[in-house]
Short mmCIF file of C-alpha atoms and ligand atoms in Angstrom, two decimals:
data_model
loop_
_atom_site.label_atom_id
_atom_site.label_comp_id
_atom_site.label_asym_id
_atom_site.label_seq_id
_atom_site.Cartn_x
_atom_site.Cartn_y
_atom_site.Cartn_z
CA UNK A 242 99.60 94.61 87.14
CA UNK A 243 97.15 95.92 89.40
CA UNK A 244 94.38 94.27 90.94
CA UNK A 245 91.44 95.94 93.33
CA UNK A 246 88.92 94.25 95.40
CA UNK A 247 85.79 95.49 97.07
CA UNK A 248 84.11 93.86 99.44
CA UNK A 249 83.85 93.34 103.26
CA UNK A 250 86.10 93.26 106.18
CA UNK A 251 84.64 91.81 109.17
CA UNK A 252 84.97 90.58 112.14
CA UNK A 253 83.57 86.68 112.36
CA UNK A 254 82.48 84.25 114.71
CA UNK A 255 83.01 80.86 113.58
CA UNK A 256 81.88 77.76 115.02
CA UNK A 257 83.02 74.38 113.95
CA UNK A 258 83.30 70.32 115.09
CA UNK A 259 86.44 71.16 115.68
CA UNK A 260 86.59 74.44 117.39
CA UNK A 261 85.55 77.81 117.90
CA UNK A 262 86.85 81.40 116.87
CA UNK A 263 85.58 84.96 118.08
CA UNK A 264 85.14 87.90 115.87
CA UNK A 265 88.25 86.97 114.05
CA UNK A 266 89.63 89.08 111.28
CA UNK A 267 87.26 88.12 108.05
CA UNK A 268 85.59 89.42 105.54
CA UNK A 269 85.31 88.20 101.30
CA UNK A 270 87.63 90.86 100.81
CA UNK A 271 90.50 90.38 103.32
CA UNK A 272 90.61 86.65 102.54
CA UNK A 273 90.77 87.91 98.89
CA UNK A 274 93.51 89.88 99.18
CA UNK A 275 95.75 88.42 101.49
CA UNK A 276 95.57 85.04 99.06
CA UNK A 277 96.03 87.14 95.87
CA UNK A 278 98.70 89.21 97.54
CA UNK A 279 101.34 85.99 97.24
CA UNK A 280 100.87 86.69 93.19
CA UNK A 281 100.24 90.54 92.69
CA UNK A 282 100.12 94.20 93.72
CA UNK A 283 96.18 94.17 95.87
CA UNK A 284 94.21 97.39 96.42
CA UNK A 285 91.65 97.30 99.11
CA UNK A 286 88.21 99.52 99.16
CA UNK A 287 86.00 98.36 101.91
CA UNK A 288 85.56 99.99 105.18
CA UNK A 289 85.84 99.32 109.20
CA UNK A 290 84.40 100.72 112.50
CA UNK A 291 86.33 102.26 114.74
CA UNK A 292 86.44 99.40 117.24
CA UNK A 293 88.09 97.65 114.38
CA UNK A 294 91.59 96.59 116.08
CA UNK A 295 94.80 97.64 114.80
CA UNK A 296 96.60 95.29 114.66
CA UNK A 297 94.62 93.83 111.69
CA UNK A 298 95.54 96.76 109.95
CA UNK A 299 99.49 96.00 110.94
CA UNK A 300 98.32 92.82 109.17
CA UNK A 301 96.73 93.50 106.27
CA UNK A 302 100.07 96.06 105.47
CA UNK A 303 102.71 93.42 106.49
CA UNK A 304 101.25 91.43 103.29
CA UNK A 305 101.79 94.63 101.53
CA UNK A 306 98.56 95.06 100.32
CA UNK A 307 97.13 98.99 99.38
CA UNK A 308 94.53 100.35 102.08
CA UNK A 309 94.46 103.25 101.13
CA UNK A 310 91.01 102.77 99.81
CA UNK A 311 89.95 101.18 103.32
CA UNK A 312 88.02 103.69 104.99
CA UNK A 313 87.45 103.79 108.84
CA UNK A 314 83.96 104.88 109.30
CA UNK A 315 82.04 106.24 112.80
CA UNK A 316 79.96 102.68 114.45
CA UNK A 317 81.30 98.66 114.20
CA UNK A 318 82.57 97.13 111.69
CA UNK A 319 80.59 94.46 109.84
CA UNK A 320 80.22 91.11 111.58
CA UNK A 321 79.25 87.92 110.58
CA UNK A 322 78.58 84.93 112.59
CA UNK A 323 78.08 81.67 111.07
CA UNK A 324 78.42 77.94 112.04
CA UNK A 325 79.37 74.63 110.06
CA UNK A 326 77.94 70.99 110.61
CA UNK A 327 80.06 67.72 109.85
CA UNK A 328 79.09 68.43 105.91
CA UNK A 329 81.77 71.05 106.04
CA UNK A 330 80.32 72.52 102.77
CA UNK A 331 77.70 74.21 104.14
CA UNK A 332 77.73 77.33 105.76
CA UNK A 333 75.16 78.37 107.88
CA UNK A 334 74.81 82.36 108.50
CA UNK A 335 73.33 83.05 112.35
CA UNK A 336 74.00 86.69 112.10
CA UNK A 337 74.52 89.41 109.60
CA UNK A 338 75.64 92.71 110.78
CA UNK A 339 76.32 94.87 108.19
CA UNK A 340 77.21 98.19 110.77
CA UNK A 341 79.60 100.81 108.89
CA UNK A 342 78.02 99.06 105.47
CA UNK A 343 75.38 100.00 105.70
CA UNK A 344 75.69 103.57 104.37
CA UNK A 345 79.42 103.02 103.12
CA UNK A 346 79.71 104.83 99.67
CA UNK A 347 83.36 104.16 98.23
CA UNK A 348 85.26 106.86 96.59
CA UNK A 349 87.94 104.97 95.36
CA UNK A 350 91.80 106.94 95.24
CA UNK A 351 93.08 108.37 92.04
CA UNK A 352 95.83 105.14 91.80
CA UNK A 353 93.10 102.79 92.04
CA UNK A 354 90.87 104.22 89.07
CA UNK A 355 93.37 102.51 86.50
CA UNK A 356 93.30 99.52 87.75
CA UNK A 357 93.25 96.38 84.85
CA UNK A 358 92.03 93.56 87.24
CA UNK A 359 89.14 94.02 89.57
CA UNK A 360 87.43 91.83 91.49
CA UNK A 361 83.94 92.29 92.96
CA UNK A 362 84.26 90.21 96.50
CA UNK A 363 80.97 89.39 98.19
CA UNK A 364 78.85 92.43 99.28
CA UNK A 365 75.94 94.49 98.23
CA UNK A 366 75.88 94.35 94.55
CA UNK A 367 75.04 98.06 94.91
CA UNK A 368 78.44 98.53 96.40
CA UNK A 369 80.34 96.60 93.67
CA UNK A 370 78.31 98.71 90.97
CA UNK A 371 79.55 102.05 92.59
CA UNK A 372 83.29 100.52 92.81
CA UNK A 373 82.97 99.41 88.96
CA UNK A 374 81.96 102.73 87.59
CA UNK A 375 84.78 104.31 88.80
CA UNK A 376 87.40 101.99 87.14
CA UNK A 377 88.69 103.47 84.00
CA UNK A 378 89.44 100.78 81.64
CA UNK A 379 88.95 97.44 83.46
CA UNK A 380 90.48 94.03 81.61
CA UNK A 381 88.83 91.69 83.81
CA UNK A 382 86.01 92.04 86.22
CA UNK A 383 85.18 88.83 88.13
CA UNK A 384 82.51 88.76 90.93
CA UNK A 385 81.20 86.94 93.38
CA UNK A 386 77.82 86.99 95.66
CA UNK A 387 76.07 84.41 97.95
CA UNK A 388 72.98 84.09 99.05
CA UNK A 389 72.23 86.64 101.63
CA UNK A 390 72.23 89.50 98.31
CA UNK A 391 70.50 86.90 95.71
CA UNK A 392 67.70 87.13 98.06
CA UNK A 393 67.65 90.77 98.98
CA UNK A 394 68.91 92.41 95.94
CA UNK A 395 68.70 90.38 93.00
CA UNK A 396 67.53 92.49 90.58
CA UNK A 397 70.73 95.33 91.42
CA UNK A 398 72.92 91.42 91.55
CA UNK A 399 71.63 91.09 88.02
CA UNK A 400 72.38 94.16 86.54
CA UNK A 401 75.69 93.71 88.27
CA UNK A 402 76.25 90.74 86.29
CA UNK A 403 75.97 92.66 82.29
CA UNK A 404 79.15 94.13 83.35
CA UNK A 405 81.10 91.24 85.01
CA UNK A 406 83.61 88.71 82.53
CA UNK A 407 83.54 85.66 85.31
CA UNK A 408 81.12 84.81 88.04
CA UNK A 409 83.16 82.84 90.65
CA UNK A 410 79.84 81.61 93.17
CA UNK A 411 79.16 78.06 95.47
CA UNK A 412 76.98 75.30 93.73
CA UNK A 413 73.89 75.91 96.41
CA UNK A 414 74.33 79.61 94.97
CA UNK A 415 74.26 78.95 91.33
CA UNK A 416 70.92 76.89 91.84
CA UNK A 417 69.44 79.72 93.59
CA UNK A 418 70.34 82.64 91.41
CA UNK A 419 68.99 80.71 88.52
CA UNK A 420 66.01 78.75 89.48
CA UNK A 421 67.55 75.63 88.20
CA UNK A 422 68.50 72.61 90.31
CA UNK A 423 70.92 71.04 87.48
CA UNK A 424 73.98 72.53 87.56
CA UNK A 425 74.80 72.56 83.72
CA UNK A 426 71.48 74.10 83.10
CA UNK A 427 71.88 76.39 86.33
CA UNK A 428 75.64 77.38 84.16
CA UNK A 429 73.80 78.36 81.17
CA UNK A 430 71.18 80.51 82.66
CA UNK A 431 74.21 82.55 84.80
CA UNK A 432 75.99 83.05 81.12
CA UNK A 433 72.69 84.93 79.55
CA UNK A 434 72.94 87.08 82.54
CA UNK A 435 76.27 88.61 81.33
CA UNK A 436 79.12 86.90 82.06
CA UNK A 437 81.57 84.97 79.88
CA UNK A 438 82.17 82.26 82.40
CA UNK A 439 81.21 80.68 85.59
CA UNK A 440 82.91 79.13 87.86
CA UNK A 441 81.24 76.87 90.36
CA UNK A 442 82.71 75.91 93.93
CA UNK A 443 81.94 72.72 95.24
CA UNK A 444 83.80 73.05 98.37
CA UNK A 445 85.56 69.49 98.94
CA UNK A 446 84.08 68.85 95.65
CA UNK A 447 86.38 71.13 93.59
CA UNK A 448 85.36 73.64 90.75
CA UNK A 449 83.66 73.32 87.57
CA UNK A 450 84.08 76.47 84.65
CA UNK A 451 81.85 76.68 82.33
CA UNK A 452 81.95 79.35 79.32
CA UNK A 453 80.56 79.14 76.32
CA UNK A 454 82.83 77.01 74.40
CA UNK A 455 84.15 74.69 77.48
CA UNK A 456 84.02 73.04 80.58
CA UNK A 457 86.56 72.78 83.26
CA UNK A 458 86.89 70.52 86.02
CA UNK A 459 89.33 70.59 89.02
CA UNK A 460 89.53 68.45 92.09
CA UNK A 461 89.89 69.93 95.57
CA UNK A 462 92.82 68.91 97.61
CA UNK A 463 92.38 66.26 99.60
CA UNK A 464 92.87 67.53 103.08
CA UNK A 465 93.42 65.20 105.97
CA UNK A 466 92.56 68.18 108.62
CA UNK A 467 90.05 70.69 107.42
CA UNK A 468 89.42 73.09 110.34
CA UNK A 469 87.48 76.13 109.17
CA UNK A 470 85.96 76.25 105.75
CA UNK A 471 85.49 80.19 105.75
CA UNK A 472 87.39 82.13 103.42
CA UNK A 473 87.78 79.27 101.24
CA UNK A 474 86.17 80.56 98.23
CA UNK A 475 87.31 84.51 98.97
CA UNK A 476 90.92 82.49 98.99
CA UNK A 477 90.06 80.78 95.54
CA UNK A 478 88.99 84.11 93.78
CA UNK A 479 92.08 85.16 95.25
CA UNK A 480 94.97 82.99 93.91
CA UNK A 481 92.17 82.74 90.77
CA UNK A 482 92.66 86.59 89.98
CA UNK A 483 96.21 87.04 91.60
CA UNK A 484 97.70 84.57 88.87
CA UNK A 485 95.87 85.94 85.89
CA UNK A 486 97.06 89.94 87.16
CA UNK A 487 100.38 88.49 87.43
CA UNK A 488 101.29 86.33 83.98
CA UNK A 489 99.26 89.40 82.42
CA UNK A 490 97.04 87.33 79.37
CA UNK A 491 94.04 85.93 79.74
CA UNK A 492 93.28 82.70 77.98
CA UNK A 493 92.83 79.10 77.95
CA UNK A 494 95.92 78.16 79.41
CA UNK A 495 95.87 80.82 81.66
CA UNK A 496 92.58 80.64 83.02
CA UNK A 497 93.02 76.49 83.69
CA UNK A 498 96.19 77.32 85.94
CA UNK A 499 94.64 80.27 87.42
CA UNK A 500 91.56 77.47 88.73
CA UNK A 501 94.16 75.50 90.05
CA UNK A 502 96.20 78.35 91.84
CA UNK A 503 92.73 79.16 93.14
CA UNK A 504 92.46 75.73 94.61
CA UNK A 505 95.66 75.83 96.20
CA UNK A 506 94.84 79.05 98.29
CA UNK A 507 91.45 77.45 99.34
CA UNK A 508 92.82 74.57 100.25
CA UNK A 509 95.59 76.05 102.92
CA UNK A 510 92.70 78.48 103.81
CA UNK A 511 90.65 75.51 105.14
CA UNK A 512 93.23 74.25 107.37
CA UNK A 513 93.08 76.99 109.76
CA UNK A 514 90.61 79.29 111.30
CA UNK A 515 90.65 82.86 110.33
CA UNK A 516 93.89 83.43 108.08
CA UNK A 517 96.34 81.97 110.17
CA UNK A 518 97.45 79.24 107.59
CA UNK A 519 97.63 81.77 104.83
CA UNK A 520 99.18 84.00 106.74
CA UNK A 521 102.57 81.75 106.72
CA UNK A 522 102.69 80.63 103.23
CA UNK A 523 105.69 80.76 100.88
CA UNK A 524 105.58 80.91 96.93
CA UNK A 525 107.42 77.53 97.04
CA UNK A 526 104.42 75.92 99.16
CA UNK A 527 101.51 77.52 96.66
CA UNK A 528 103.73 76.44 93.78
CA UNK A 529 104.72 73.16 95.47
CA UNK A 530 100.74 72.51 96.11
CA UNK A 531 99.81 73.53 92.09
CA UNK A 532 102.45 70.48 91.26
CA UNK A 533 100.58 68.24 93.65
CA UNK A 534 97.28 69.43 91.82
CA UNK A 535 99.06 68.19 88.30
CA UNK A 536 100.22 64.94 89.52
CA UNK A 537 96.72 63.98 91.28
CA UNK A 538 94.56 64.46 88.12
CA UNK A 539 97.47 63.66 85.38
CA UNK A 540 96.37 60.30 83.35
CA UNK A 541 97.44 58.97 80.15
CA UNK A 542 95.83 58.91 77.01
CA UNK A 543 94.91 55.60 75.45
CA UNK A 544 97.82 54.50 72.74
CA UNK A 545 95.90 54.29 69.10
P1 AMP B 55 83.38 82.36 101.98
O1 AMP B 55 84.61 82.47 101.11
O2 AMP B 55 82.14 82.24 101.17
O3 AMP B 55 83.53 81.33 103.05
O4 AMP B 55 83.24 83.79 102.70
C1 AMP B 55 83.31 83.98 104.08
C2 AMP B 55 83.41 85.45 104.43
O5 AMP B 55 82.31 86.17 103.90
C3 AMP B 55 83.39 85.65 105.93
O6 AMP B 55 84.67 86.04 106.38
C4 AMP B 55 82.33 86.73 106.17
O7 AMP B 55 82.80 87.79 106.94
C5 AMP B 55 81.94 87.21 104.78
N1 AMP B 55 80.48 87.41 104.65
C6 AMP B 55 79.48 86.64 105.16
N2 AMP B 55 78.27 87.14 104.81
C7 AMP B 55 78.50 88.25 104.06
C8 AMP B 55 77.66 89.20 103.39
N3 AMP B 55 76.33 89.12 103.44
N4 AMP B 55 78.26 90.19 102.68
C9 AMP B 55 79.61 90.28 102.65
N5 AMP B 55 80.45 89.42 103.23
C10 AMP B 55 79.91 88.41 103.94
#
């Protein structure tokens, strides 16, 4: 079952406590893919520069992932450059360069257009607007944003959001988009925007859902060597989405194991810079991780 992703493909600069990496391959939507291409058939529409190396590209179709919607555009490709403290959680952004973004208008190909799955990966809500309308009959739409487009393009973010099923977004996020501090309340506010659900990442906190008829917690994995945060919740949406394109139904159950497949990717994602853990994975080490996930939050009921 098909699954497209827009969003961006960068090149980042990462600084750490425990190292240092220099406009390495990034970008919401190559983290995206690369973790949902260990479940699923990915399609990719973003675009590059033409200093954008090429090896990336050897990369990106070594994990057999469509780019046929990845255009390579005249100037740089879009960098970020952002730094993390010893509160891991927190990203801070130092530089934003949004380059061949800037006037990028996807035109997605004809094999794309019937896509079931689609996910929205961080960038201009304008962009992920222009990418939904030419989807024929999506299934599922999940997005995500952070705060860099909440503050400069809310209103385009919000109007983004009638047509979106799940909001996947960081807890800092959630307060900001809705003016609330408490996260329940925050939850509710998201859902009259549009979507059905909202899923809140708490980096080494885990991830809460919340729709309108429940609330889902999961745990993170607890990582003895976390070395690079980024990607982490790109990686989440990633295994998230791939597992619900790839056992094909969307419900409870589903949904529940697709959280916890999402946890798995962000948790290898973390213990690397760039994508070189998640680069190496197997299906037996996601699916060996998901059992871990059971076993560390299984408890019995009390007997009556
Ligand atoms: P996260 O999963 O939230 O850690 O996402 C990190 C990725 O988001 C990095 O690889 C960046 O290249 C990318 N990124 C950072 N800022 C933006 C932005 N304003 N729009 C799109 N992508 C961004």
């Amino acid at each position: 079952m098909s699954l497209v992703v827009v969003g961006s493909v960068a090149l980042d600069s990462v600084e750490t406590p425990f190292g240092k990496a220099e406009e390495a391959l990034g970008g919401s939507a190559t983290y995206f893919s690369t973790a949902a291409s260990y479940f699923t058939d990915v399609k990719l529409v973003a675009v590059v520069g033409k200093d954008f190396p090429e090896r990336h590209i050897r990369f990106l179709k070594r994990m057999g992932i469509d780019i046929r919607g990845l255009q390579k555009a005249d100037g740089r490709t879009f960098r970020w450059k952002g730094k993390y403290d010893f509160d891991l959680n927190q990203a801070h952004t130092l530089d934003t360069q949004l380059n061949v973004f800037a006037s990028f208008r996807p035109v997605l190909p004809e094999e794309y257009r019937e896509a079931e799955y689609v996910f929205l990966a961080n960038i201009d809500p304008e962009l992920q607007l222009e990418v939904l309308g030419q989807i024929r009959k999506p299934r599922l739409v999940a997005c995500d944003t952070m705060n860099f487009w909440i503050e400069r393009k809310s209103r385009k973010l919000k109007e983004t959001l009638k047509y979106v099923d799940i909001l996947t977004i960081n807890e800092a996020e959630a307060r900001e988009l809705s003016g609330d501090s408490n996260l329940v309340k925050a939850a509710r506010r998201i859902l009259s925007f549009g979507p059905r659900a909202i899923i809140v990442k708490r980096g080494e906190y885990g991830a809460l859902m919340f729709s309108d008829s429940s609330v889902f917690a999961a745990p993170a994995y607890p990582i003895e060597s976390v070395f690079d945060p980024t990607g982490a919740g790109d990686s989440f949406a990633g295994g998230f989405m791939g597992h619900l394109a790839r056992v094909k139904s969307i419900n409870d159950r589903s949904i529940r194991q697709a959280i916890i497949f999402g946890s798995v990717m962000a948790s290898f994602d973390v213990e690397d810079f760039s994508l070189n853990r998640m680069k190496r994975l197997t299906s037996r080490a996601i699916e060996g991780r998901f059992r871990e996930f059971k076993k560390l939050t299984h408890f019995e009921d009390l007997k009556s």
